[in-house]
Tab-separated table of C-alpha atoms in Angstrom:
chain	number	residue	atom	x	y	z
A	1	MET	CA	-24.304	34.628	54.450
A	2	SER	CA	-25.060	36.796	51.452
A	3	GLN	CA	-23.520	40.213	51.304
A	4	ALA	CA	-25.943	41.474	48.639
A	5	SER	CA	-28.375	44.254	49.435
A	6	GLY	CA	-31.193	41.901	48.535
A	7	VAL	CA	-32.885	39.607	46.059
A	8	PHE	CA	-36.001	40.770	44.210
A	9	VAL	CA	-38.668	38.079	43.813
A	10	ILE	CA	-41.287	39.014	41.205
A	11	ASP	CA	-44.316	36.770	40.674
A	12	ASP	CA	-48.059	37.306	40.550
A	13	GLU	CA	-48.629	34.014	42.426
A	14	LYS	CA	-48.619	34.792	46.135
A	15	HIS	CA	-47.804	31.304	47.410
A	16	LEU	CA	-44.748	31.041	45.125
A	17	ARG	CA	-43.457	34.462	46.242
A	18	ILE	CA	-43.764	33.390	49.875
A	19	THR	CA	-42.090	30.013	49.263
A	20	VAL	CA	-39.134	31.466	47.338
A	21	ALA	CA	-38.697	34.299	49.861
A	22	GLN	CA	-38.641	31.863	52.784
A	23	THR	CA	-36.055	29.676	51.055
A	24	LEU	CA	-33.843	32.691	50.434
A	25	SER	CA	-34.271	34.026	53.977
A	26	LEU	CA	-33.230	30.687	55.496
A	27	ALA	CA	-30.111	30.775	53.317
A	28	GLY	CA	-29.145	34.213	54.675
A	29	TYR	CA	-30.410	36.442	51.876
A	30	THR	CA	-32.682	39.476	52.214
A	31	PRO	CA	-35.489	38.955	49.697
A	32	LYS	CA	-38.031	41.583	48.673
A	33	SER	CA	-41.234	40.418	46.999
A	34	PHE	CA	-43.282	42.126	44.267
A	35	ASP	CA	-46.582	41.026	42.734
A	36	ASN	CA	-45.898	42.973	39.516
A	37	ALA	CA	-42.857	43.920	37.486
A	38	GLU	CA	-43.610	47.641	37.276
A	39	HIS	CA	-43.128	48.211	41.017
A	40	ALA	CA	-39.830	46.297	41.031
A	41	LEU	CA	-38.528	48.234	38.045
A	42	GLN	CA	-39.060	51.533	39.883
A	43	GLN	CA	-36.628	50.439	42.621
A	44	LEU	CA	-33.754	49.469	40.328
A	45	ALA	CA	-30.762	51.710	39.779
A	46	PRO	CA	-27.333	51.409	38.183
A	47	ASP	CA	-24.866	49.563	40.441
A	48	TRP	CA	-27.674	47.956	42.469
A	49	ASP	CA	-25.902	44.976	44.012
A	50	GLY	CA	-28.638	42.362	44.140
A	51	VAL	CA	-30.118	39.530	42.081
A	52	ILE	CA	-33.555	39.368	40.412
A	53	ILE	CA	-35.841	36.332	40.199
A	54	SER	CA	-38.819	36.969	37.928
A	55	ASP	CA	-41.669	34.920	36.538
A	56	ILE	CA	-42.142	35.249	32.781
A	57	ARG	CA	-45.922	35.042	32.444
A	58	MET	CA	-47.502	37.871	34.459
A	59	PRO	CA	-50.327	40.342	33.794
A	60	GLY	CA	-49.195	43.749	32.601
A	61	MET	CA	-45.434	43.798	32.086
A	62	ASP	CA	-44.234	40.218	31.646
A	63	GLY	CA	-40.842	38.877	32.717
A	64	LEU	CA	-39.149	39.241	29.334
A	65	GLU	CA	-40.183	42.862	28.965
A	66	PHE	CA	-39.139	43.551	32.555
A	67	MET	CA	-35.736	41.968	31.895
A	68	ARG	CA	-35.180	44.179	28.831
A	69	GLU	CA	-36.026	47.310	30.841
A	70	ALA	CA	-33.852	46.221	33.782
A	71	LEU	CA	-30.883	45.605	31.491
A	72	ARG	CA	-31.327	49.085	30.053
A	73	ILE	CA	-30.765	50.422	33.572
A	74	ASP	CA	-27.686	48.236	34.060
A	75	ARG	CA	-26.717	45.670	31.444
A	76	ASP	CA	-25.003	43.451	34.040
A	77	ILE	CA	-27.870	42.976	36.541
A	78	PRO	CA	-28.394	39.194	36.916
A	79	VAL	CA	-32.001	38.320	35.996
A	80	ILE	CA	-33.118	34.739	36.640
A	81	LEU	CA	-36.320	33.945	34.747
A	82	ILE	CA	-38.761	31.242	35.861
A	83	SER	CA	-41.767	29.792	34.081
A	84	GLY	CA	-44.184	26.892	34.362
A	85	HIS	CA	-44.675	26.909	30.622
A	86	GLY	CA	-41.046	26.956	29.616
A	87	ASP	CA	-39.501	25.128	26.730
A	88	ILE	CA	-36.055	24.926	25.197
A	89	SER	CA	-36.630	27.686	22.648
A	90	MET	CA	-37.936	30.087	25.314
A	91	ALA	CA	-34.927	29.389	27.546
A	92	VAL	CA	-32.452	29.862	24.688
A	93	ASN	CA	-34.076	33.120	23.615
A	94	ALA	CA	-34.110	34.411	27.197
A	95	ILE	CA	-30.393	33.674	27.635
A	96	ARG	CA	-29.622	35.305	24.277
A	97	GLU	CA	-31.439	38.448	25.345
A	98	GLY	CA	-29.385	38.717	28.513
A	99	ALA	CA	-31.005	36.522	31.192
A	100	TYR	CA	-28.510	35.089	33.670
A	101	ASP	CA	-30.367	31.761	33.839
A	102	PHE	CA	-33.743	30.109	33.222
A	103	LEU	CA	-35.576	27.825	35.696
A	104	GLU	CA	-38.631	25.765	34.891
A	105	LYS	CA	-41.283	25.220	37.557
A	106	PRO	CA	-41.242	23.232	39.710
A	107	PHE	CA	-37.613	23.614	40.733
A	108	SER	CA	-35.819	22.403	43.848
A	109	ASN	CA	-34.623	24.721	46.613
A	110	GLU	CA	-31.086	23.462	46.055
A	111	LEU	CA	-31.157	24.412	42.377
A	112	LEU	CA	-32.602	27.846	43.140
A	113	LEU	CA	-29.981	28.623	45.790
A	114	ASP	CA	-27.144	27.411	43.588
A	115	VAL	CA	-28.202	29.673	40.713
A	116	VAL	CA	-28.727	32.662	43.045
A	117	LYS	CA	-25.325	32.139	44.669
A	118	ARG	CA	-23.532	32.067	41.320
A	119	ALA	CA	-25.469	35.105	40.099
A	120	GLU	CA	-24.650	37.010	43.277
A	121	GLU	CA	-20.934	36.199	43.005
A	122	LYS	CA	-20.899	37.346	39.386
A	123	ARG	CA	-22.683	40.584	40.333
A	124	HIS	CA	-20.234	41.352	43.131
A	125	LEU	CA	-17.253	40.670	40.855
A	126	THR	CA	-18.758	42.904	38.154
A	127	LEU	CA	-19.302	45.781	40.589
A	128	GLU	CA	-15.842	45.314	42.079
A	129	ASN	CA	-14.184	45.523	38.661
A	130	ARG	CA	-16.369	48.507	37.799
A	131	GLN	CA	-15.264	50.294	40.976
A	132	LEU	CA	-11.631	49.513	40.230
A	133	LYS	CA	-11.985	51.074	36.769
A	134	GLN	CA	-13.580	54.154	38.309
A	135	ASP	CA	-10.732	54.395	40.806
A	136	LEU	CA	-8.238	54.141	37.964
A	137	GLU	CA	-9.968	56.970	36.141
A	138	VAL	CA	-9.632	59.133	39.250
A	139	HIS	CA	-5.908	58.407	39.213
A	140	SER	CA	-5.512	58.869	35.450
A	141	ALA	CA	-4.547	62.546	35.481
A	142	PRO	CA	-1.212	63.338	33.806
A	143	GLY	CA	1.935	63.067	35.894
A	144	PRO	CA	3.007	60.789	38.750
A	145	ARG	CA	0.377	59.557	41.176
A	146	ILE	CA	0.263	58.101	44.650
A	147	ILE	CA	-2.200	55.252	44.225
A	148	GLY	CA	-3.986	53.730	47.194
A	149	LYS	CA	-7.271	53.894	49.079
A	150	THR	CA	-6.070	52.423	52.377
A	151	ARG	CA	-5.825	54.657	55.421
A	152	VAL	CA	-2.007	54.605	55.495
A	153	MET	CA	-1.790	55.650	51.844
A	154	GLN	CA	-4.396	58.370	52.247
A	155	GLN	CA	-2.381	59.740	55.169
A	156	LEU	CA	0.786	59.611	53.063
A	157	LEU	CA	-0.997	61.393	50.202
A	158	LYS	CA	-2.271	64.060	52.592
A	159	MET	CA	1.194	64.708	54.006
A	160	ALA	CA	2.815	64.727	50.559
A	161	ARG	CA	0.303	67.320	49.359
A	162	GLN	CA	0.919	69.473	52.434
A	163	VAL	CA	4.709	69.348	52.101
A	164	SER	CA	4.970	69.594	48.296
A	165	PRO	CA	4.497	73.404	48.014
A	166	LEU	CA	7.080	74.094	50.746
A	167	GLN	CA	10.783	74.786	50.191
A	168	THR	CA	12.001	72.406	52.904
A	169	ASP	CA	14.071	69.329	52.103
A	170	VAL	CA	12.421	65.964	52.723
A	171	LEU	CA	13.571	62.501	53.791
A	172	LEU	CA	11.654	59.456	52.505
A	173	PHE	CA	11.882	56.169	54.359
A	174	GLY	CA	10.718	52.904	52.851
A	175	GLU	CA	11.743	49.428	51.801
A	176	THR	CA	13.183	48.653	48.384
A	177	GLY	CA	10.463	48.813	45.760
A	178	ALA	CA	7.938	50.568	48.010
A	179	GLY	CA	7.681	53.598	45.715
A	180	LYS	CA	10.060	56.242	47.083
A	181	ASP	CA	10.899	57.585	43.625
A	182	GLN	CA	7.188	57.822	42.784
A	183	VAL	CA	6.517	59.897	45.911
A	184	ALA	CA	9.487	62.140	45.147
A	185	ARG	CA	8.233	62.719	41.602
A	186	PHE	CA	4.729	63.419	42.925
A	187	MET	CA	6.082	66.073	45.295
A	188	HIS	CA	8.087	67.723	42.523
A	189	GLU	CA	5.100	67.811	40.137
A	190	HIS	CA	2.885	69.323	42.848
A	191	SER	CA	5.371	72.006	43.865
A	192	PRO	CA	6.183	75.456	42.403
A	193	ARG	CA	9.247	73.753	40.837
A	194	GLN	CA	7.202	71.507	38.544
A	195	GLY	CA	8.331	73.322	35.387
A	196	LYS	CA	12.008	72.836	36.254
A	197	ASN	CA	14.235	69.759	36.158
A	198	TYR	CA	13.619	66.705	38.316
A	199	VAL	CA	16.971	64.926	38.618
A	200	ALA	CA	17.369	61.519	40.287
A	201	ILE	CA	20.554	59.715	41.219
A	202	ASN	CA	20.997	56.427	43.060
A	203	CYS	CA	23.901	56.925	45.436
A	204	GLY	CA	24.368	53.176	45.784
A	205	ALA	CA	24.625	52.579	42.032
A	206	VAL	CA	27.404	55.111	41.301
A	207	PRO	CA	31.010	54.043	41.996
A	208	GLU	CA	32.588	55.939	44.877
A	209	SER	CA	35.411	57.115	42.617
A	210	ILE	CA	33.099	59.184	40.375
A	211	ILE	CA	30.092	60.056	42.543
A	212	GLU	CA	31.581	63.411	43.595
A	213	SER	CA	32.029	64.399	39.973
A	214	GLU	CA	28.497	63.173	39.174
A	215	LEU	CA	27.016	65.382	41.872
A	216	PHE	CA	29.207	68.500	41.705
A	217	GLY	CA	30.539	68.452	38.160
A	218	HIS	CA	34.121	69.293	37.191
A	219	GLU	CA	36.318	71.641	35.176
A	220	PRO	CA	38.770	70.544	32.469
A	221	GLY	CA	41.904	69.076	34.024
A	222	ALA	CA	40.338	68.608	37.458
A	223	PHE	CA	41.573	65.008	37.391
A	224	THR	CA	43.026	62.560	34.904
A	225	GLY	CA	40.610	62.137	32.020
A	226	ALA	CA	38.641	65.313	32.709
A	227	GLN	CA	39.043	66.880	29.266
A	228	LYS	CA	36.051	69.225	29.297
A	229	ARG	CA	33.673	70.888	31.717
A	230	ARG	CA	30.898	68.681	33.104
A	231	ILE	CA	27.720	69.960	34.751
A	232	GLY	CA	26.876	67.902	37.847
A	233	LYS	CA	23.493	66.759	39.127
A	234	PHE	CA	23.201	69.629	41.622
A	235	GLU	CA	23.710	72.245	38.956
A	236	HIS	CA	21.507	70.455	36.432
A	237	ALA	CA	18.671	70.397	39.006
A	238	ASN	CA	19.089	74.098	39.826
A	239	GLY	CA	15.624	75.631	40.149
A	240	GLY	CA	14.084	72.176	40.449
A	241	THR	CA	14.380	69.047	42.570
A	242	LEU	CA	17.278	66.643	43.201
A	243	PHE	CA	16.326	63.142	44.384
A	244	LEU	CA	19.109	61.300	46.220
A	245	ASP	CA	18.080	57.652	46.486
A	246	GLU	CA	19.833	55.219	48.856
A	247	ILE	CA	21.553	58.118	50.575
A	248	GLU	CA	22.841	55.709	53.213
A	249	SER	CA	25.294	54.489	50.543
A	250	MET	CA	26.920	57.935	50.126
A	251	PRO	CA	30.585	57.902	51.241
A	252	LEU	CA	31.212	59.641	54.575
A	253	SER	CA	33.690	62.019	52.958
A	254	LEU	CA	31.019	63.188	50.523
A	255	GLN	CA	28.400	63.536	53.265
A	256	VAL	CA	30.390	66.491	54.611
A	257	LYS	CA	30.069	68.324	51.300
A	258	LEU	CA	26.366	67.446	51.051
A	259	LEU	CA	25.794	68.929	54.506
A	260	ARG	CA	27.466	72.145	53.378
A	261	VAL	CA	25.237	72.291	50.281
A	262	LEU	CA	22.129	71.804	52.419
A	263	GLN	CA	23.165	74.577	54.785
A	264	GLU	CA	24.680	77.155	52.416
A	265	ARG	CA	22.990	76.400	49.056
A	266	TYR	CA	26.009	76.685	46.814
A	267	ILE	CA	28.478	74.295	45.172
A	268	GLU	CA	31.926	74.340	43.610
A	269	ARG	CA	32.755	72.210	40.602
A	270	LEU	CA	35.805	70.007	41.038
A	271	GLY	CA	38.868	71.977	39.947
A	272	SER	CA	37.129	75.350	40.390
A	273	ASN	CA	36.985	78.013	43.076
A	274	GLU	CA	33.830	79.594	41.681
A	275	LEU	CA	30.788	79.443	43.950
A	276	ILE	CA	27.592	78.522	42.112
A	277	PRO	CA	24.432	79.493	44.020
A	278	LEU	CA	21.643	76.928	44.082
A	279	ASP	CA	17.890	77.319	44.220
A	280	ILE	CA	17.147	73.677	44.757
A	281	ARG	CA	15.049	71.275	46.776
A	282	ILE	CA	16.621	68.018	47.885
A	283	ILE	CA	14.567	64.901	48.535
A	284	ALA	CA	16.621	62.080	50.022
A	285	ALA	CA	15.490	58.475	50.393
A	286	THR	CA	16.695	55.573	52.467
A	287	LYS	CA	15.729	52.012	53.298
A	288	VAL	CA	17.676	51.880	56.579
A	289	ASP	CA	17.296	53.592	59.950
A	290	LEU	CA	19.663	56.556	59.522
A	291	LYS	CA	19.631	57.326	63.233
A	292	GLN	CA	20.881	53.842	64.004
A	293	ALA	CA	23.392	54.100	61.156
A	294	ALA	CA	24.654	57.354	62.669
A	295	GLU	CA	24.999	55.732	66.112
A	296	GLU	CA	27.003	52.929	64.502
A	297	GLY	CA	29.280	55.414	62.724
A	298	ASN	CA	28.050	54.572	59.209
A	299	PHE	CA	26.278	57.897	58.624
A	300	ARG	CA	27.022	61.419	59.772
A	301	GLU	CA	24.833	62.388	62.712
A	302	ASP	CA	24.744	66.084	61.785
A	303	LEU	CA	23.595	65.198	58.242
A	304	TYR	CA	20.887	62.929	59.631
A	305	TYR	CA	19.448	65.724	61.784
A	306	ARG	CA	19.680	68.164	58.863
A	307	LEU	CA	17.710	65.781	56.630
A	308	ASN	CA	15.229	64.742	59.304
A	309	VAL	CA	13.211	67.975	59.262
A	310	VAL	CA	10.313	66.341	57.410
A	311	THR	CA	10.215	62.555	57.061
A	312	LEU	CA	7.596	60.616	55.127
A	313	ASP	CA	7.243	56.904	55.823
A	314	ILE	CA	6.201	54.859	52.789
A	315	PRO	CA	4.461	51.654	53.911
A	316	PRO	CA	5.446	48.300	52.394
A	317	LEU	CA	2.849	46.633	50.209
A	318	ARG	CA	2.097	43.957	52.828
A	319	GLU	CA	0.730	46.702	55.107
A	320	ARG	CA	-1.761	47.919	52.495
A	321	MET	CA	-3.011	44.726	50.914
A	322	GLU	CA	-6.386	46.267	50.024
A	323	ASP	CA	-4.606	48.459	47.447
A	324	ILE	CA	-3.269	45.468	45.508
A	325	PRO	CA	-6.213	44.983	43.056
A	326	LEU	CA	-6.199	48.680	42.148
A	327	LEU	CA	-2.422	48.762	41.715
A	328	PHE	CA	-2.390	45.577	39.641
A	329	GLN	CA	-5.040	46.870	37.249
A	330	HIS	CA	-3.245	50.220	37.042
A	331	PHE	CA	0.031	48.574	36.013
A	332	ALA	CA	-1.744	46.133	33.689
A	333	LEU	CA	-3.506	49.045	31.992
A	334	ILE	CA	-0.188	50.843	31.459
A	335	ALA	CA	1.367	47.697	29.978
A	336	SER	CA	-1.687	47.105	27.761
A	337	ASN	CA	-1.466	50.624	26.373
A	338	GLN	CA	2.244	50.263	25.666
A	339	VAL	CA	1.978	46.990	23.723
A	340	LYS	CA	-1.568	47.491	22.372
A	341	ARG	CA	-2.725	44.225	23.905
A	342	GLU	CA	-5.536	43.697	26.406
A	343	ALA	CA	-5.555	41.109	29.165
A	344	PRO	CA	-8.689	39.740	30.866
A	345	PRO	CA	-9.604	41.173	34.290
A	346	LEU	CA	-8.697	39.131	37.344
A	347	ASN	CA	-11.315	36.891	38.915
A	348	GLY	CA	-11.948	36.682	42.643
A	349	GLY	CA	-9.634	33.702	43.121
A	350	TYR	CA	-6.674	35.441	41.553
A	351	ILE	CA	-7.318	38.602	43.573
A	352	SER	CA	-7.256	36.495	46.763
A	353	MET	CA	-3.988	34.945	45.577
A	354	LEU	CA	-2.445	38.375	45.093
A	355	MET	CA	-3.563	39.462	48.550
A	356	SER	CA	-2.158	36.332	50.218
A	357	HIS	CA	1.375	36.913	48.903
A	358	ASN	CA	3.772	38.794	51.182
A	359	TRP	CA	5.430	40.866	48.379
A	360	PRO	CA	9.053	41.167	49.522
A	361	GLY	CA	9.733	43.273	46.420
A	362	ASN	CA	6.783	45.550	47.225
A	363	VAL	CA	5.135	47.620	44.478
A	364	ARG	CA	8.001	46.966	42.060
A	365	GLU	CA	7.396	43.221	42.310
A	366	LEU	CA	3.653	43.709	41.761
A	367	ARG	CA	4.294	45.901	38.728
A	368	ASN	CA	6.592	43.273	37.209
A	369	LEU	CA	3.892	40.639	37.692
A	370	ALA	CA	1.229	42.840	36.072
A	371	GLU	CA	3.496	43.400	33.082
A	372	ARG	CA	4.160	39.646	32.775
A	373	TYR	CA	0.403	39.060	32.963
A	374	VAL	CA	-0.137	41.316	29.956
A	375	LEU	CA	2.940	40.321	27.945
A	376	LEU	CA	3.166	36.577	28.679
A	377	GLY	CA	-0.285	35.706	30.032
A	378	GLU	CA	-1.592	34.407	26.722
A	379	THR	CA	1.114	31.712	26.641
A	380	CYS	CA	-0.276	30.143	29.832
A	381	ASP	CA	-3.993	30.948	29.396
A	382	TYR	CA	-3.555	33.871	31.828
A	383	ASN	CA	-2.807	31.506	34.706
A	384	LEU	CA	-1.694	34.002	37.348
A	385	GLU	CA	-0.430	31.283	39.701
A	386	GLN	CA	1.976	30.051	37.039
A	387	LEU	CA	3.158	33.586	36.336
A	388	MET	CA	3.647	34.269	40.059
A	389	PHE	CA	5.306	31.085	41.255
A	390	GLY	CA	6.998	30.009	38.071
A	391	GLU	CA	9.813	32.305	39.134
A	392	GLU	CA	11.691	32.549	42.407
A	393	SER	CA	9.433	33.920	45.107
A	394	THR	CA	8.778	33.569	48.797
A	395	ALA	CA	6.046	31.407	50.273
A	396	PRO	CA	2.520	32.820	50.556
A	397	LEU	CA	1.185	34.014	53.876
A	398	THR	CA	0.066	31.373	56.346
A	399	LEU	CA	-3.644	30.723	56.912
A	400	PRO	CA	-3.729	32.601	60.266
A	401	GLN	CA	-1.995	35.573	58.607
A	402	GLN	CA	-4.530	35.558	55.772
A	403	VAL	CA	-7.421	35.362	58.261
A	404	GLU	CA	-6.055	38.316	60.260
A	405	MET	CA	-5.491	40.326	57.079
A	406	PHE	CA	-9.053	39.610	55.908
A	407	GLU	CA	-10.516	40.419	59.339
A	408	ARG	CA	-8.681	43.737	59.513
A	409	SER	CA	-9.835	44.589	55.996
A	410	LEU	CA	-13.497	43.914	56.879
A	411	ILE	CA	-13.344	46.014	60.040
A	412	GLU	CA	-11.566	48.863	58.241
A	413	GLN	CA	-14.096	48.852	55.403
A	414	GLU	CA	-17.069	48.805	57.773
A	415	LEU	CA	-15.645	51.638	59.877
A	416	ALA	CA	-15.233	53.672	56.716
A	417	ARG	CA	-18.770	52.834	55.582
A	418	GLN	CA	-20.204	53.771	58.992
A	419	LYS	CA	-18.028	56.927	59.168
A	420	GLY	CA	-16.322	55.767	62.364
A	421	SER	CA	-19.499	54.911	64.308
A	422	ILE	CA	-18.640	52.148	66.778
A	423	LYS	CA	-22.305	51.340	67.413
A	424	LEU	CA	-23.189	50.928	63.739
A	425	THR	CA	-19.990	48.992	63.062
A	426	MET	CA	-20.791	46.613	65.944
A	427	GLU	CA	-24.254	45.983	64.567
A	428	ALA	CA	-23.091	45.509	60.990
A	429	LEU	CA	-20.339	43.053	61.939
A	430	GLY	CA	-22.318	41.315	64.699
A	431	LEU	CA	-19.608	41.904	67.304
A	432	PRO	CA	-19.906	42.780	71.013
A	433	ARG	CA	-18.488	46.187	71.884
A	434	LYS	CA	-15.546	44.786	73.875
A	435	THR	CA	-14.615	42.383	71.086
A	436	LEU	CA	-14.641	45.189	68.539
A	437	TYR	CA	-12.494	47.430	70.763
A	438	ASP	CA	-10.026	44.561	71.296
A	439	LYS	CA	-9.715	44.059	67.555
A	440	LEU	CA	-9.298	47.792	66.926
A	441	LYS	CA	-6.427	47.801	69.404
A	442	LYS	CA	-4.932	44.655	67.861
A	443	TYR	CA	-4.870	46.125	64.345
A	444	GLY	CA	-3.991	49.690	65.353
A	445	LEU	CA	-7.267	51.132	64.028
A	446	ARG	CA	-8.762	54.338	65.433
A	447	ARG	CA	-12.350	55.405	64.876
A	448	ASP	CA	-11.245	59.058	64.581
A	449	ASP	CA	-9.465	58.210	61.332
A	450	PHE	CA	-12.800	57.293	59.743
A	451	THR	CA	-15.047	60.104	60.948
């Protein structure tokens, strides 16, 4: 059934208006008939999401003049022109001026519905891409951004904004590639420390033999090869923010010293007895359950409880599939600006393909794909499937998983549109109350989150 707000049927012949409207109604559309173009024009607005069917020869404003005025309101509104006096030159001229299609009377119901369906799909895709561009503009302010319109990301954004101005240390939990560094940068840039250094170190990427020197610094002669003083990450971040990624990889012996820094806010360089006071905020990140790691003896329990004052959970990409189109276009836009090369927008089929993938590499994997789409897409005619599955990747989601994901998305969108009203959501989706409540429970959705 059509999801458009309606189809305008404009014709001065009453019997044709009735016939076309009945055909559209039986096909699931919501037609609205007009006996003159002026009245229809008054009801058009930018971003109107319907399709127009208009006769050409009418008293007063004819179909061609109406089409020109409609396209001034929104250049992408699909206008299908019909005429009993049509010829090839008229059809060609109408298409050149912006008509979506041209039908000559008499036309079959099948032909009419086929043209309307294609016009409607094009209109929806146009409005969807337009909305994505608007969303990108909202997120285009300087500095790091937390991008996402899903409920879980809006909750994360809300918490990050609340915690950012505070002095407390923060623990971020999320899978590899989910965006922990981006959230940490966002919090730094939205805190009173934004003018100071933001220093990041991956505890799992630094050899155990030098990580203490990397963090605390050293004096000349502190160990073999230490020929001059070195400022460590703690000291370099003084006044700002230190981001400790993969903190679960930090050696147990060093965790003791980190706990002391968190509690007392000073450090000593290796080979020195001088205490250096710190005004610093520490944001730690992990991809494992630190409580379980502590129970297993792989992480200090006292350090876990010291870090676990404020914890932000960053959802994996598979739990916020509706954000994928926005994220993809965001990353593609960044890549396009860097290489001065534009790539065509994704069509509906490719968007569905993106949303059916399970993204084990999370946002990082999606960003890599968007960059390949811009940089290498021309070599394969921008075939996204080839760019996605030409490299090693996991299998797409199963059909039942895709159906559940789509169903949850529809319910979530309708709840948001109806501002959490169960009654209006039931009516819009055509679901009995018990069925809707069962599905809300199944997908963990609460109406209060949408009011």
